[in-house]
Amino acid sequence: MDSRPARVALLEQLEAEGVRYMFGNPGTVEQGFLDELRSFPSIQYILALQEATAVGMADGHARATRTPAVLQLHSGVGLGNGIGMLYQAMRGHAPIVTLVGEAGLRYAGLDAQMAADLVGMARPVTKWATRVLDPDSTLRVLRRAFKVAGTPPYGPVLVVLPADVMDAGTREPVVPVCYPDTRSRPAPDTVARAAALLAGARRPLIVAGDGVHFAGAQPELARLAEVWGADVYGADWAEVNLSVQHPAYAGQLGHMFGEQSRRITGAADGVLIVGTYALPEVFPALYDVFAEGTPVVHVDLDTDAIAKNFPVDLGIVADPKATLGLLADALRGELGEERRTEAAERLRVRAAERADALAGARERDLAGSEAQALPTTAFARELARQLPSDALLFDEALTASPELFRHLPPTVPGQWMQTRGGSLGVGIPGALGAQLAHPDRTVVAFTGDGGSMYTFQALWTAVRHGLSTKFVICNNGSYRLLEDNIEEYWRETGIPAHEQPGMFDLSHPPIDFTGLARSLGVAAVRVEKPGQAEDAVTQALAHHGPFLVDLVTAKGKG
């Protein structure tokens, strides 16, 4: 192969991998390979006005396609701006290949402006971080980055590209990335042992996470729950791993406090964990998560997840799809007809109880909406009525999510994504990334008033690139999640309830979301009363281009 600059070879490799978009915010030290993009029209640069929005878009695109997205950040300052969102991507297992420029190897000893230990900065928030030191290893390193990002457990990686290395010539050939096949099956005696451990349970529990989604194991999870008569609870669950309308779906375990989870996990007498670790709360329980003597089986492709925090009786490193299917068959044989009938009845009773509770919650939604003249329920019902059947919803509504998604239930894999990782601001850019992955589908982003202000400038990107994404700002005039969390903290620690901290209030001065949206080129309306919901939904869905709805979901202090 003829020699060409490494910066050109880099783009040749991206083109060969079928990369359609590079998300980023440009900088001087990356200008060499960014300038070459004009010769690669199959790769479109998606311009963000701040690095966090670029990472959020790459995160959403990676999740929507389940393939590595390419992200470009600028040196130490750009990487620094993006680190919070890279943490979100790492916790959410999003495959992202992050390319970060630096001035050059020749300047390493000079402590020049913007110099930084980029690999050291990135290590805590990536699966792998490295630096290209020789032009003839550029493509080798890049292929490894794609492989690491795109192999379970998925995650972001980082490659530092010194400008002088990128300007040097290389004859390194472009060859396809090799992704290992991870569809491994457990040995028959391992499956039999798992079935024997779990068969005796009368209060069975499955704790499942997004590893089920990545493996495409939703049908197998449903069948296993039905055979075993188990409740399925989510942990690290931000995809549709099981339809919320399935009889076994029981909800999600606590996100914040381990005591909330322990009340559920501690009541089980047989536990299967699959596609997650135990347990990903902010303040986890330290002991007695499972009742003494309860058998625990853990299935995952991530060896680190298994028995990470609490002992298990059997850990199985294998593909969840194959393993759950085999385990369902084995349990069916272990249980016998009488026990299978008992399991089916247990599931029927639990499902009826949950259906009654859901119906009551919907009635309370309606009553509360009328009493407070708030449009949340009316808006959700109207959106559910008008949305196309294949619409994709990105949920960062947080405290508004339960009321909204009672009427927009997540039932189909790939049509609902929830924020994960704990950082705010992914809702708007994440939905844009998903829209680029599915340009012909309606994509709706739900985010809070506080969360939206981390990445509101992403609306400009939607206009620039002609994206018709719809945005719903769930506006309660506060950091409502923090208000809820501190009230739980008071209860957990025995502190008497008192006035909320003032820094949780966002109502003074009020934020004009419709005015902000219009300043960035996005049409917008404010919905303050239930009667305004129908027209707002109709306008949003009929509008050609991005559209924002400022939805009042609670009254602020003002």
XYZ file of C-alpha atoms in Angstrom:
558
model
C 0.000 0.000 0.000
C 1.211 3.506 -0.815
C 2.179 5.759 2.070
C -0.296 8.440 3.130
C -0.547 10.578 6.267
C -1.794 8.699 9.300
C -4.631 11.238 9.591
C -5.911 10.032 6.211
C -5.440 6.363 7.099
C -7.462 6.985 10.260
C -10.443 8.183 8.241
C -10.047 5.329 5.767
C -10.419 2.899 8.673
C -13.517 4.693 9.959
C -15.018 4.603 6.479
C -14.280 0.879 6.176
C -16.079 0.307 9.493
C -19.194 1.949 8.106
C -18.992 4.949 10.437
C -21.597 7.482 9.317
C -21.194 10.168 11.979
C -18.461 11.766 14.025
C -19.849 13.656 17.026
C -17.693 16.445 18.342
C -16.581 19.983 18.995
C -13.478 20.921 16.978
C -10.147 22.223 18.196
C -6.859 23.381 16.752
C -4.833 20.247 17.482
C -7.373 18.074 15.644
C -7.600 20.337 12.615
C -5.414 18.087 10.452
C -7.698 15.052 10.365
C -10.867 17.155 10.631
C -9.822 19.058 7.515
C -9.454 15.742 5.681
C -13.123 14.896 6.341
C -14.084 16.809 3.194
C -12.584 13.906 1.231
C -14.759 11.399 3.099
C -18.349 12.473 2.388
C -19.754 9.234 3.828
C -18.735 10.470 7.310
C -20.776 13.442 8.541
C -19.451 15.643 11.322
C -22.238 16.382 13.848
C -21.301 19.680 15.442
C -21.994 20.242 19.122
C -21.554 23.587 20.864
C -20.132 21.978 24.012
C -18.413 18.664 24.608
C -21.011 17.239 27.002
C -23.614 17.447 24.253
C -21.264 15.694 21.821
C -20.744 12.822 24.263
C -24.481 12.634 24.946
C -25.244 12.363 21.228
C -22.624 9.643 20.777
C -24.096 7.810 23.779
C -27.607 7.928 22.306
C -26.416 6.816 18.878
C -24.391 3.928 20.322
C -27.374 2.766 22.352
C -29.776 3.026 19.424
C -27.501 1.138 17.006
C -25.722 -1.133 19.516
C -22.505 -0.443 17.590
C -19.556 1.817 18.469
C -20.120 5.536 17.908
C -17.210 7.847 17.093
C -16.645 10.914 19.266
C -14.062 13.671 18.821
C -12.967 15.831 21.756
C -10.406 18.607 21.931
C -7.296 18.032 24.031
C -7.398 18.327 27.852
C -9.992 21.090 28.042
C -12.457 19.346 25.759
C -11.958 15.991 27.409
C -12.445 17.677 30.777
C -15.774 19.111 29.655
C -16.899 15.694 28.449
C -15.792 13.544 31.377
C -19.110 13.697 33.249
C -20.946 12.353 30.219
C -18.217 9.767 29.572
C -18.865 8.540 33.101
C -22.541 8.250 32.151
C -21.564 6.253 29.051
C -19.288 3.978 31.069
C -21.961 3.221 33.664
C -24.463 2.682 30.869
C -22.174 0.386 28.846
C -22.312 2.548 25.710
C -19.713 1.584 23.066
C -18.009 4.857 22.139
C -14.630 5.326 20.437
C -13.358 8.705 21.627
C -10.644 10.426 19.575
C -8.791 13.198 21.396
C -6.164 15.356 19.754
C -2.999 16.764 21.290
C -0.313 19.089 19.933
C 2.322 16.388 19.372
C 4.879 14.060 20.895
C 7.651 16.573 20.228
C 6.096 18.968 22.743
C 5.673 16.432 25.543
C 8.464 17.876 27.685
C 7.482 21.536 27.390
C 4.311 21.700 29.509
C 2.728 23.795 26.765
C -0.694 25.380 26.940
C -3.493 22.767 27.041
C -0.974 19.999 27.773
C -2.440 17.282 29.993
C -2.179 13.608 30.808
C -5.111 12.702 28.591
C -4.843 8.963 29.128
C -4.684 9.480 32.897
C -7.713 11.769 32.795
C -9.728 9.230 30.832
C -8.868 5.998 32.634
C -11.508 6.308 35.388
C -14.312 6.870 32.852
C -13.350 4.498 30.051
C -12.950 0.794 29.472
C -9.550 1.377 27.852
C -7.451 4.477 27.162
C -4.268 4.762 25.118
C -2.118 7.054 22.981
C -0.850 6.479 19.449
C 2.948 6.759 19.514
C 3.852 5.708 15.975
C 2.059 6.328 12.672
C 2.433 2.669 11.667
C 0.348 1.635 14.686
C -2.481 4.106 14.121
C -4.906 1.651 12.565
C -3.868 -1.228 14.796
C -4.709 0.883 17.851
C -7.939 2.130 16.289
C -9.125 -1.393 15.478
C -8.367 -2.474 19.027
C -10.367 0.492 20.319
C -13.402 -0.550 18.263
C -13.049 -4.156 19.408
C -12.773 -3.242 23.095
C -15.698 -0.792 22.943
C -17.890 -3.201 20.989
C -17.287 -6.385 22.986
C -19.357 -7.142 26.129
C -19.271 -5.576 28.599
C -19.567 -2.623 26.240
C -18.104 0.740 27.160
C -16.335 3.893 25.980
C -12.654 3.875 25.045
C -10.235 6.700 24.299
C -7.434 7.090 21.753
C -5.118 10.120 21.939
C -3.933 11.304 18.516
C -0.780 13.485 18.626
C -0.788 15.878 15.656
C 2.787 15.137 14.582
C 2.079 11.387 14.544
C -1.036 12.012 12.461
C 0.982 14.091 9.976
C 3.572 11.353 9.462
C 3.234 8.798 6.676
C 2.122 5.194 7.076
C 1.671 2.182 4.796
C -0.471 0.390 7.362
C -3.355 -1.337 5.545
C -7.043 -0.914 6.342
C -8.565 -4.229 7.439
C -11.891 -4.964 9.158
C -12.233 -4.959 12.938
C -12.677 -8.456 14.359
C -15.349 -8.632 17.073
C -15.244 -11.907 19.040
C -18.384 -14.031 19.153
C -19.556 -14.049 22.776
C -22.588 -16.310 22.355
C -21.184 -18.937 24.705
C -23.360 -21.619 26.298
C -22.871 -23.062 29.787
C -22.070 -26.748 30.186
C -25.084 -29.047 30.758
C -23.990 -29.936 34.294
C -23.719 -26.206 35.123
C -27.283 -25.631 33.940
C -28.475 -28.652 35.896
C -26.766 -27.386 39.045
C -28.370 -23.943 38.631
C -31.810 -25.508 38.187
C -31.323 -27.698 41.264
C -30.325 -24.668 43.358
C -33.357 -22.616 42.283
C -36.106 -25.229 41.956
C -37.078 -25.259 45.625
C -37.970 -21.562 45.785
C -41.528 -20.563 46.720
C -40.698 -16.844 46.612
C -38.437 -16.699 43.544
C -36.851 -13.452 42.414
C -35.045 -12.458 39.230
C -32.881 -9.342 39.314
C -32.182 -8.348 35.706
C -30.279 -5.560 33.993
C -29.345 -4.289 30.565
C -27.141 -7.282 29.838
C -30.441 -8.940 28.904
C -31.046 -6.250 26.272
C -27.516 -6.437 24.877
C -27.920 -10.201 24.447
C -31.403 -9.923 22.936
C -32.595 -12.236 25.709
C -35.990 -10.658 26.426
C -38.034 -13.688 25.230
C -35.904 -16.088 27.266
C -36.190 -13.921 30.400
C -39.980 -13.851 30.028
C -40.201 -17.618 29.564
C -37.955 -18.347 32.539
C -40.024 -16.038 34.772
C -43.199 -17.804 33.658
C -41.809 -21.300 34.260
C -40.395 -20.382 37.664
C -43.253 -18.073 38.704
C -40.743 -15.374 39.564
C -41.046 -11.639 40.066
C -38.632 -9.744 37.794
C -37.093 -6.573 39.224
C -34.716 -4.282 37.375
C -31.292 -3.118 38.497
C -29.069 -1.112 36.138
C -32.142 -1.321 33.888
C -32.502 1.416 31.257
C -33.786 -0.590 28.282
C -36.849 -2.764 27.723
C -35.475 -6.009 29.145
C -39.028 -7.185 29.843
C -42.266 -5.489 28.893
C -43.723 -3.588 31.837
C -47.036 -5.230 30.908
C -45.654 -8.752 31.345
C -47.198 -10.485 34.383
C -43.757 -11.059 35.923
C -42.594 -7.431 35.724
C -42.549 -6.056 39.267
C -40.670 -2.770 38.881
C -37.151 -1.586 39.551
C -35.104 -1.871 42.691
C -34.012 1.240 44.552
C -31.717 3.591 42.688
C -30.644 5.631 45.677
C -30.908 3.646 48.922
C -30.042 -0.019 49.378
C -32.572 -0.402 52.163
C -35.349 -0.036 49.581
C -33.876 -2.919 47.574
C -33.192 -5.089 50.613
C -36.872 -5.172 51.543
C -37.439 -6.979 48.234
C -34.295 -9.060 47.835
C -34.326 -10.148 51.467
C -37.824 -11.638 51.151
C -36.857 -14.063 48.346
C -35.900 -17.700 48.944
C -34.290 -18.173 45.529
C -32.522 -15.503 43.457
C -31.294 -15.343 39.875
C -29.246 -12.299 38.864
C -28.725 -11.746 35.135
C -27.160 -8.965 33.114
C -26.286 -6.701 36.040
C -24.423 -6.659 39.321
C -25.749 -6.656 42.859
C -26.632 -3.911 43.485
C -26.046 -0.537 41.796
C -27.528 1.949 44.268
C -25.857 5.179 45.362
C -26.009 4.130 49.042
C -26.028 0.310 48.870
C -26.845 -2.012 51.738
C -23.637 -3.456 53.139
C -24.920 -6.860 54.281
C -27.989 -9.123 54.509
C -29.040 -8.270 50.955
C -30.254 -11.865 50.570
C -31.790 -13.913 53.359
C -29.536 -16.439 55.031
C -29.516 -19.741 53.180
C -31.064 -18.321 50.010
C -29.430 -19.810 46.892
C -28.160 -17.166 44.480
C -27.210 -17.841 40.845
C -25.574 -15.107 38.777
C -25.372 -15.097 34.951
C -23.413 -12.508 32.969
C -20.815 -12.099 30.237
C -19.069 -9.590 32.505
C -16.817 -11.577 34.824
C -16.358 -8.518 37.043
C -20.097 -8.265 37.704
C -20.474 -11.788 39.091
C -20.160 -11.868 42.898
C -18.752 -8.356 42.706
C -20.219 -7.198 46.009
C -21.977 -10.186 47.575
C -21.316 -13.941 47.502
C -23.262 -16.153 45.108
C -23.664 -19.915 45.075
C -23.041 -20.275 41.354
C -21.607 -17.820 38.856
C -22.001 -18.514 35.166
C -19.979 -16.573 32.596
C -22.080 -17.117 29.480
C -24.448 -15.485 27.025
C -27.677 -14.571 28.876
C -29.856 -15.506 25.901
C -28.573 -19.065 25.616
C -28.295 -19.544 29.369
C -31.795 -18.331 30.258
C -33.315 -20.552 27.589
C -31.459 -23.623 28.817
C -32.246 -22.815 32.449
C -35.967 -22.426 31.677
C -35.982 -25.895 30.103
C -34.075 -27.395 33.033
C -36.325 -25.760 35.644
C -39.405 -26.969 33.833
C -38.144 -30.524 34.231
C -37.087 -30.007 37.868
C -40.397 -28.510 38.981
C -42.850 -31.093 37.663
C -46.469 -30.454 36.717
C -47.780 -29.640 40.204
C -45.059 -27.095 40.939
C -45.440 -25.526 37.486
C -49.156 -25.053 38.161
C -48.293 -23.480 41.495
C -45.793 -21.164 39.791
C -48.365 -20.077 37.195
C -50.928 -19.326 39.884
C -48.391 -17.349 41.910
C -47.607 -15.249 38.858
C -51.306 -14.737 38.104
C -52.042 -13.491 41.613
C -49.066 -11.130 41.642
C -49.963 -9.792 38.197
C -53.553 -9.114 39.310
C -52.309 -7.256 42.384
C -50.002 -5.114 40.267
C -52.723 -4.414 37.707
C -55.011 -3.172 40.491
C -52.230 -0.981 41.864
C -51.536 0.458 38.397
C -55.207 1.197 37.821
C -55.345 2.992 41.173
C -52.246 5.022 40.300
C -53.808 6.065 36.997
C -56.963 7.173 38.792
C -54.878 9.218 41.221
C -53.024 10.751 38.260
C -56.294 11.940 36.809
C -57.652 13.216 40.119
C -54.411 15.017 40.958
C -54.202 16.590 37.548
C -57.666 18.099 37.856
C -57.181 19.245 41.423
C -53.888 21.016 40.728
C -54.701 22.081 37.147
C -51.457 20.440 35.976
C -51.265 18.904 32.502
C -48.896 15.960 33.051
C -51.439 13.146 32.807
C -53.451 14.810 30.048
C -50.286 15.342 28.036
C -49.102 11.739 28.474
C -52.483 10.329 27.470
C -52.701 12.581 24.436
C -49.140 11.785 23.377
C -49.866 8.065 23.696
C -52.958 8.519 21.501
C -51.172 10.425 18.726
C -47.694 8.863 18.656
C -46.771 6.536 15.797
C -46.503 2.915 16.900
C -42.739 2.802 16.226
C -41.871 6.010 18.119
C -38.679 5.973 20.192
C -38.792 7.591 23.647
C -35.726 8.793 25.551
C -36.653 9.109 29.214
C -34.762 11.526 31.452
C -37.947 12.794 33.070
C -36.794 11.397 36.453
C -39.464 12.309 39.027
C -42.071 12.870 36.289
C -41.374 9.470 34.708
C -43.828 7.360 36.749
C -46.826 9.531 35.878
C -45.839 9.967 32.229
C -44.928 6.368 31.514
C -47.976 4.849 33.150
C -49.636 6.091 29.972
C -46.653 5.417 27.672
C -45.635 1.978 28.968
C -42.239 0.651 27.816
C -43.125 -2.636 26.149
C -41.051 -3.045 22.975
C -37.244 -3.465 23.015
C -35.516 -0.588 21.271
C -38.416 1.842 21.660
C -37.613 3.187 25.137
C -34.295 4.251 26.632
C -33.856 5.690 30.099
C -31.028 7.771 31.456
C -28.422 5.781 33.344
C -25.241 6.604 35.192
C -26.522 9.389 37.434
C -25.346 12.498 35.571
C -27.886 15.010 34.300
C -28.260 16.288 30.763
C -28.215 13.220 28.518
C -31.907 13.427 27.556
C -31.718 16.055 24.801
C -28.448 15.012 23.102
C -29.131 11.313 23.657
C -32.377 11.629 21.730
C -30.551 13.420 18.903
C -28.101 10.536 18.631
C -31.010 8.102 18.523
C -32.712 10.248 15.862
C -29.633 10.059 13.642
C -29.710 6.283 14.041
C -33.414 6.193 13.084
C -34.056 9.237 10.870
C -37.489 8.033 9.718
C -38.920 7.466 13.211
C -40.466 9.916 15.649
C -38.084 10.414 18.578
C -39.260 12.174 21.745
C -36.893 13.304 24.489
C -38.178 13.801 28.037
C -35.953 15.710 30.432
C -36.301 17.888 33.512
C -35.923 21.625 33.778
C -32.706 21.226 35.745
C -31.293 18.445 33.591
C -32.055 20.238 30.342
C -29.891 23.216 31.285
C -26.763 21.055 31.232
C -27.087 20.491 27.474
C -29.797 22.851 26.198
C -27.471 24.072 23.438
C -27.960 20.703 21.726
C -31.198 22.177 20.320
C -29.007 24.239 18.001
C -27.439 21.031 16.697
C -30.911 19.642 15.963
C -31.667 22.649 13.760
C -28.262 22.690 12.060
C -28.532 19.040 11.041
C -32.236 19.029 10.193
C -33.375 16.654 12.934
C -37.088 16.493 13.762
C -36.704 15.339 17.347
C -39.394 16.448 19.816
C -38.379 17.654 23.283
C -40.491 17.711 26.437
C -39.159 19.748 29.373
C -40.797 18.414 32.553
C -40.814 21.701 34.419
C -41.336 21.582 38.182
C -39.242 24.618 39.083
C -36.759 22.620 41.126
C -34.275 19.788 41.383
C -37.188 17.618 42.455
C -35.164 14.417 42.608
C -32.882 16.017 45.191
C -35.923 17.070 47.205
C -37.210 13.483 47.154
C -33.796 12.055 47.999
C -33.189 14.322 50.969
C -36.605 13.463 52.381
C -35.674 9.786 52.139
C -32.324 10.592 53.776
C -34.126 12.302 56.649
C -36.310 9.220 57.123
C -33.358 6.809 56.935
C -31.304 8.781 59.468
C -34.121 9.847 61.803
C -33.788 13.563 61.043
C -37.106 15.426 61.454
C -38.497 16.804 58.200
C -37.852 20.514 57.684
C -37.658 23.123 54.940
C -35.892 22.046 51.753
C -32.449 23.559 51.035
C -32.770 26.696 48.954
C -30.295 25.545 46.319
C -32.784 22.899 45.132
C -35.199 25.643 43.977
C -35.022 26.718 40.314
C -38.058 29.017 40.276
C -36.218 32.316 40.970
C -35.774 33.591 38.354
C -38.042 31.414 36.203
C -36.424 29.960 33.077
C -38.123 30.838 29.795
C -37.691 27.521 28.004
C -39.802 28.483 25.013
C -37.811 31.694 24.576
C -34.523 29.812 24.870
C -35.671 27.246 22.332
C -36.731 29.895 19.825
C -33.398 31.680 20.217
C -31.749 28.465 19.020
C -34.145 28.079 16.095
C -36.582 25.590 17.654
C -40.359 26.104 17.685
C -41.853 25.787 21.168
C -45.024 26.013 23.268
C -45.722 26.064 26.998
C -48.363 23.766 28.468
C -49.689 24.888 31.858
C -53.217 23.437 31.863
C -54.675 20.037 30.879
C -56.786 21.632 28.159
C -53.659 22.771 26.316
C -52.224 19.251 25.978
C -54.021 18.074 22.836
C -53.095 21.088 20.745
C -49.471 21.001 21.938
C -49.058 17.333 21.009
C -50.686 17.905 17.620
C -48.403 20.877 16.917
C -45.276 19.032 17.984
C -45.902 15.911 15.915
C -47.058 17.818 12.825
C -44.130 20.242 12.871
C -41.396 19.544 10.309
C -38.279 19.995 12.390
C -37.425 19.996 16.088
C -40.126 21.131 18.509
C -40.079 21.784 22.263
C -42.885 21.558 24.815
C -42.402 23.262 28.181
C -44.647 20.982 30.264
C -45.479 22.215 33.763
C -45.415 19.100 35.962
C -45.392 20.811 39.377
C -45.492 24.304 40.772
C -42.224 25.830 41.900
C -41.877 27.754 45.126
C -42.762 30.975 43.340
